Short mmCIF file of C-alpha atoms in Angstrom, two decimals:
data_model
loop_
_atom_site.label_atom_id
_atom_site.label_comp_id
_atom_site.label_asym_id
_atom_site.label_seq_id
_atom_site.Cartn_x
_atom_site.Cartn_y
_atom_site.Cartn_z
CA MET C 21 0.00 0.00 0.00
CA ALA C 22 1.30 3.43 -0.90
CA ASP C 23 2.35 5.74 1.91
CA SER C 24 -0.24 8.53 1.87
CA SER C 25 2.35 10.97 3.18
CA THR C 26 4.43 10.57 0.02
CA THR C 27 1.68 10.00 -2.55
CA PRO C 28 1.57 13.04 -4.85
CA VAL C 29 -1.59 15.10 -4.68
CA PRO C 30 -3.14 15.29 -8.17
CA ALA C 31 -2.77 18.72 -9.74
CA LYS C 32 -5.99 20.70 -9.73
CA ARG C 33 -6.92 22.46 -12.95
CA ALA C 34 -9.81 24.87 -13.52
CA VAL C 35 -11.42 27.21 -16.00
CA VAL C 36 -12.71 30.38 -14.34
CA THR C 37 -14.92 32.68 -16.41
CA GLY C 38 -15.58 36.35 -15.74
CA ALA C 39 -11.92 36.62 -14.78
CA SER C 40 -11.31 40.21 -15.87
CA THR C 41 -12.98 41.78 -12.84
CA GLY C 42 -14.69 41.30 -9.50
CA ILE C 43 -15.40 37.81 -8.19
CA GLY C 44 -13.92 36.11 -11.26
CA ASP C 45 -10.61 37.95 -10.87
CA ALA C 46 -10.54 37.22 -7.14
CA THR C 47 -11.33 33.53 -7.73
CA VAL C 48 -8.42 33.16 -10.15
CA ARG C 49 -6.16 34.68 -7.49
CA ALA C 50 -7.52 32.45 -4.71
CA LEU C 51 -7.11 29.24 -6.70
CA ALA C 52 -3.70 30.13 -8.10
CA ALA C 53 -2.51 30.91 -4.57
CA THR C 54 -3.39 27.35 -3.50
CA GLY C 55 -1.52 25.69 -6.34
CA TRP C 56 -4.16 25.35 -9.02
CA THR C 57 -3.51 25.67 -12.73
CA VAL C 58 -6.13 28.22 -13.76
CA TYR C 59 -7.38 29.18 -17.21
CA ALA C 60 -8.64 32.74 -16.79
CA VAL C 61 -11.42 33.52 -19.28
CA ALA C 62 -13.05 36.85 -20.16
CA ARG C 63 -13.44 39.14 -23.15
CA ARG C 64 -10.92 41.82 -22.10
CA ALA C 65 -7.53 40.50 -23.15
CA ASP C 66 -5.57 43.35 -21.58
CA ARG C 67 -6.97 42.68 -18.12
CA LEU C 68 -6.41 38.95 -18.47
CA ALA C 69 -2.80 39.52 -19.49
CA ALA C 70 -2.20 41.62 -16.38
CA LEU C 71 -3.88 39.00 -14.17
CA ALA C 72 -1.81 36.23 -15.73
CA ALA C 73 1.39 38.17 -15.13
CA GLU C 74 0.50 38.59 -11.44
CA THR C 75 -0.79 35.08 -10.72
CA GLY C 76 0.65 32.68 -13.26
CA ALA C 77 -2.82 31.94 -14.61
CA LEU C 78 -3.25 31.11 -18.29
CA ALA C 79 -5.15 33.88 -20.07
CA VAL C 80 -7.69 32.81 -22.71
CA PRO C 81 -9.73 35.73 -24.06
CA ALA C 82 -13.21 34.53 -25.04
CA ASP C 83 -16.86 35.54 -25.19
CA ILE C 84 -18.74 32.68 -23.50
CA THR C 85 -21.88 33.41 -25.52
CA ASN C 86 -20.01 32.94 -28.83
CA ASP C 87 -19.87 29.35 -30.10
CA ASP C 88 -16.58 29.82 -31.98
CA ASP C 89 -14.93 31.34 -28.92
CA VAL C 90 -16.17 28.48 -26.75
CA ALA C 91 -14.82 25.90 -29.20
CA ALA C 92 -11.45 27.67 -29.30
CA LEU C 93 -11.36 27.75 -25.48
CA VAL C 94 -12.04 24.01 -25.23
CA ALA C 95 -9.32 23.34 -27.80
CA ALA C 96 -6.81 25.45 -25.87
CA VAL C 97 -7.64 23.75 -22.58
CA THR C 98 -7.49 20.29 -24.17
CA ALA C 99 -4.08 21.07 -25.66
CA GLY C 100 -2.91 22.24 -22.24
CA GLY C 101 -3.85 19.00 -20.50
CA GLY C 102 -7.52 19.51 -19.63
CA ILE C 103 -9.32 20.49 -16.43
CA ASP C 104 -11.28 18.84 -13.64
CA THR C 105 -13.19 21.95 -12.50
CA LEU C 106 -15.31 24.56 -14.27
CA VAL C 107 -16.16 27.74 -12.35
CA ASN C 108 -18.88 29.75 -14.08
CA ILE C 109 -18.61 33.30 -12.75
CA SER C 110 -19.55 35.32 -15.86
CA GLY C 111 -22.86 37.10 -15.54
CA GLY C 112 -24.33 40.40 -14.56
CA ALA C 113 -27.34 42.67 -14.37
CA ARG C 114 -28.61 45.50 -16.53
CA GLY C 115 -31.22 47.98 -15.45
CA VAL C 116 -33.59 48.37 -12.52
CA ASP C 117 -36.81 48.94 -14.47
CA PRO C 118 -40.13 47.51 -13.31
CA VAL C 119 -41.77 44.98 -15.61
CA ALA C 120 -44.11 47.66 -16.94
CA GLU C 121 -41.10 49.54 -18.30
CA ALA C 122 -38.82 46.59 -19.03
CA ASP C 123 -36.11 47.00 -21.66
CA ALA C 124 -36.17 43.85 -23.79
CA ASP C 125 -32.55 44.34 -24.83
CA ASP C 126 -31.46 44.34 -21.18
CA TRP C 127 -33.45 41.19 -20.46
CA ASP C 128 -32.03 39.50 -23.55
CA TRP C 129 -28.47 40.35 -22.49
CA MET C 130 -29.00 39.06 -18.95
CA TYR C 131 -30.45 35.78 -20.19
CA ARG C 132 -27.68 35.27 -22.75
CA VAL C 133 -24.84 35.94 -20.33
CA ASN C 134 -26.18 34.36 -17.13
CA VAL C 135 -28.05 31.39 -18.56
CA LEU C 136 -26.97 30.62 -22.11
CA GLY C 137 -23.32 31.43 -21.43
CA THR C 138 -23.28 29.08 -18.45
CA MET C 139 -25.03 26.40 -20.50
CA LYS C 140 -22.62 26.69 -23.45
CA LEU C 141 -19.51 26.42 -21.25
CA THR C 142 -20.90 23.57 -19.18
CA LYS C 143 -22.06 21.59 -22.21
CA ALA C 144 -18.71 22.09 -23.95
CA PHE C 145 -16.65 20.88 -20.98
CA LEU C 146 -18.89 18.05 -19.75
CA PRO C 147 -17.14 15.30 -21.76
CA MET C 148 -13.80 16.33 -20.23
CA LEU C 149 -15.23 16.62 -16.71
CA ARG C 150 -16.97 13.24 -16.99
CA ALA C 151 -13.88 11.49 -18.28
CA GLY C 152 -11.89 11.89 -15.07
CA ARG C 153 -14.80 10.74 -12.87
CA ASN C 154 -14.03 13.49 -10.36
CA GLY C 155 -15.20 16.65 -12.08
CA THR C 156 -16.72 19.73 -10.49
CA VAL C 157 -18.96 22.48 -11.85
CA LEU C 158 -19.46 25.53 -9.66
CA ASN C 159 -22.01 28.10 -10.76
CA LEU C 160 -22.19 31.55 -9.22
CA THR C 161 -25.85 32.54 -9.17
CA SER C 162 -27.23 35.09 -6.71
CA PHE C 163 -29.46 35.59 -3.71
CA ALA C 164 -31.64 37.28 -6.35
CA ALA C 165 -32.47 33.78 -7.60
CA LEU C 166 -34.25 33.10 -4.30
CA VAL C 167 -36.08 36.35 -3.53
CA SER C 168 -37.52 38.75 -6.10
CA TYR C 169 -37.57 42.49 -5.55
CA GLU C 170 -39.00 45.55 -7.22
CA GLY C 171 -36.87 46.67 -10.14
CA GLY C 172 -35.06 43.35 -10.24
CA ALA C 173 -37.40 41.21 -12.33
CA GLY C 174 -35.02 40.72 -15.26
CA TYR C 175 -32.08 39.79 -13.05
CA ASN C 176 -34.30 37.72 -10.74
CA ALA C 177 -35.59 35.79 -13.74
CA ALA C 178 -32.14 35.19 -15.26
CA LYS C 179 -30.57 34.05 -12.01
CA ALA C 180 -33.56 31.86 -11.13
CA ALA C 181 -33.19 30.18 -14.52
CA GLN C 182 -29.47 29.69 -13.96
CA ARG C 183 -30.24 28.18 -10.55
CA ALA C 184 -32.82 25.81 -12.04
CA MET C 185 -30.29 24.68 -14.64
CA THR C 186 -27.71 24.08 -11.88
CA GLN C 187 -30.15 21.94 -9.92
CA ALA C 188 -31.06 19.89 -12.99
CA LEU C 189 -27.38 19.40 -13.85
CA ARG C 190 -26.72 17.97 -10.39
CA LEU C 191 -29.44 15.36 -10.92
CA GLU C 192 -28.38 14.55 -14.47
CA GLU C 193 -24.67 14.13 -13.79
CA VAL C 194 -24.52 12.44 -10.39
CA GLY C 195 -24.10 9.12 -12.17
CA ASN C 196 -20.86 10.49 -13.62
CA ASN C 197 -19.64 11.46 -10.13
CA LEU C 198 -19.83 15.10 -11.18
CA ARG C 199 -19.98 17.47 -8.22
CA VAL C 200 -22.25 20.49 -8.82
CA ILE C 201 -21.98 23.46 -6.45
CA GLU C 202 -24.01 26.67 -6.38
CA VAL C 203 -22.86 29.84 -4.61
CA LEU C 204 -25.53 32.50 -4.08
CA PRO C 205 -24.08 35.81 -2.84
CA GLY C 206 -26.06 38.72 -1.48
CA LEU C 207 -24.68 42.26 -1.35
CA VAL C 208 -21.13 42.24 -2.77
CA ARG C 209 -19.29 45.47 -3.47
CA THR C 210 -17.20 45.10 -6.63
CA GLU C 211 -15.78 47.68 -8.98
CA GLU C 212 -18.19 47.10 -11.86
CA PHE C 213 -21.38 45.16 -11.02
CA SER C 214 -23.62 48.03 -9.92
CA LEU C 215 -21.85 50.49 -12.20
CA HIS C 216 -22.75 48.42 -15.26
CA ARG C 217 -26.24 47.71 -13.99
CA LEU C 218 -26.91 51.42 -13.59
CA GLY C 219 -25.56 52.50 -16.95
CA GLY C 220 -22.25 53.88 -15.69
CA ASP C 221 -23.79 56.23 -13.13
CA ARG C 222 -21.13 56.21 -10.41
CA ALA C 223 -23.18 58.12 -7.81
CA SER C 224 -26.12 55.70 -8.15
CA ALA C 225 -23.78 52.71 -8.05
CA ASP C 226 -22.13 53.95 -4.86
CA ALA C 227 -25.55 54.56 -3.29
CA VAL C 228 -26.30 50.81 -3.48
CA TYR C 229 -23.72 50.25 -0.73
CA SER C 230 -24.20 53.56 1.11
CA GLY C 231 -24.17 53.22 4.87
CA VAL C 232 -23.46 49.47 4.83
CA ALA C 233 -20.44 49.12 7.09
CA GLU C 234 -19.12 45.89 5.61
CA PRO C 235 -20.68 44.60 2.40
CA LEU C 236 -19.10 41.44 1.09
CA THR C 237 -16.04 41.80 -1.11
CA ALA C 238 -15.04 39.83 -4.18
CA ALA C 239 -12.28 38.22 -2.12
CA ASP C 240 -14.83 37.05 0.48
CA VAL C 241 -16.80 35.18 -2.16
CA ALA C 242 -13.66 33.87 -3.87
CA ASP C 243 -12.48 32.39 -0.56
CA ILE C 244 -15.77 30.50 -0.28
CA ILE C 245 -15.50 29.25 -3.86
CA ALA C 246 -11.93 28.08 -3.22
CA TYR C 247 -13.01 26.29 -0.04
CA ALA C 248 -15.85 24.52 -1.85
CA VAL C 249 -13.75 23.25 -4.76
CA ASN C 250 -10.81 22.33 -2.52
CA ALA C 251 -12.98 20.14 -0.30
CA PRO C 252 -12.60 16.38 -0.83
CA HIS C 253 -14.52 15.41 -3.94
CA HIS C 254 -17.10 13.35 -2.08
CA VAL C 255 -18.09 16.50 -0.15
CA ASN C 256 -20.64 18.46 -2.16
CA LEU C 257 -21.65 21.87 -0.84
CA ASP C 258 -24.80 21.92 -2.93
CA GLU C 259 -25.90 25.47 -2.12
CA ILE C 260 -24.00 28.19 -0.30
CA VAL C 261 -25.96 31.36 0.46
CA VAL C 262 -23.64 34.11 1.68
CA ARG C 263 -24.61 37.63 2.71
CA PRO C 264 -23.00 40.32 4.85
CA VAL C 265 -24.23 40.35 8.44
CA ALA C 266 -25.89 43.71 7.75
CA GLN C 267 -28.14 42.06 5.13
CA ALA C 268 -30.46 39.91 7.20
CA ALA C 269 -32.82 39.48 4.24
CA ALA C 270 -33.47 40.98 0.84
CA HIS C 271 -35.76 43.58 2.41
CA LYS C 272 -33.67 44.25 5.55
CA ILE C 273 -30.25 45.87 5.26
CA ILE C 274 -28.77 47.84 8.14
CA ARG C 275 -27.41 51.19 6.96
CA ALA C 276 -25.79 53.84 9.12
CA SER C 277 -27.64 57.15 9.22
CA ALA C 278 -25.95 60.26 7.84
CA GLY C 279 -25.09 61.46 11.36
CA ASP C 280 -23.46 58.23 12.50
#
């Protein structure tokens, strides 16, 4: 019998999407820091190049909603030795309109990026993840998938659909020993999420977090993702809901008053 103290630990290899900013960037850093080989995927090649230089990650610029880009990504990863873990971070929100004033283009974008992008990447990598019999898919959804709120219908709908897909995937792939994890963050302050959602209006984006002493950070969520995928493979953290202490529920966030 092999001495477990001298048996090499298999190298861990992952694709992380949305790697040019926020939680995706932080996840690449967290995994690389614990010895993973990480393929960092996003559209912005300049940001990926900088991230790769800092972390040793492998930069692969790609649009996850584009079939040709997805095929090229799979080819690059295959040539590099494959992966055992897919971390789907790419996503986002656009707009805060009520349904009565909904912008169909915003809804279309949210569905394509959050749902179809996740589907395309997962479908493309499933043969590789199945082959090793110890694959993992981790999807970043949102607390918005659980509780709807005024002005959030488009994002609520997209994230709820992504969550439903994640749950179905877990049932479909358990026979292949595929571990499927869902992380559902609440209020996370990142450099771009609210800014993009609110059309580049910096004052409105900052107001989302106004008075909240300690919203979650991208690094907080990345640490949780790293913990989940570093756990022994037989341990499946099916659903991880994480919010700052100040956010007791979707409708209850503690904010300091202007005089505090």
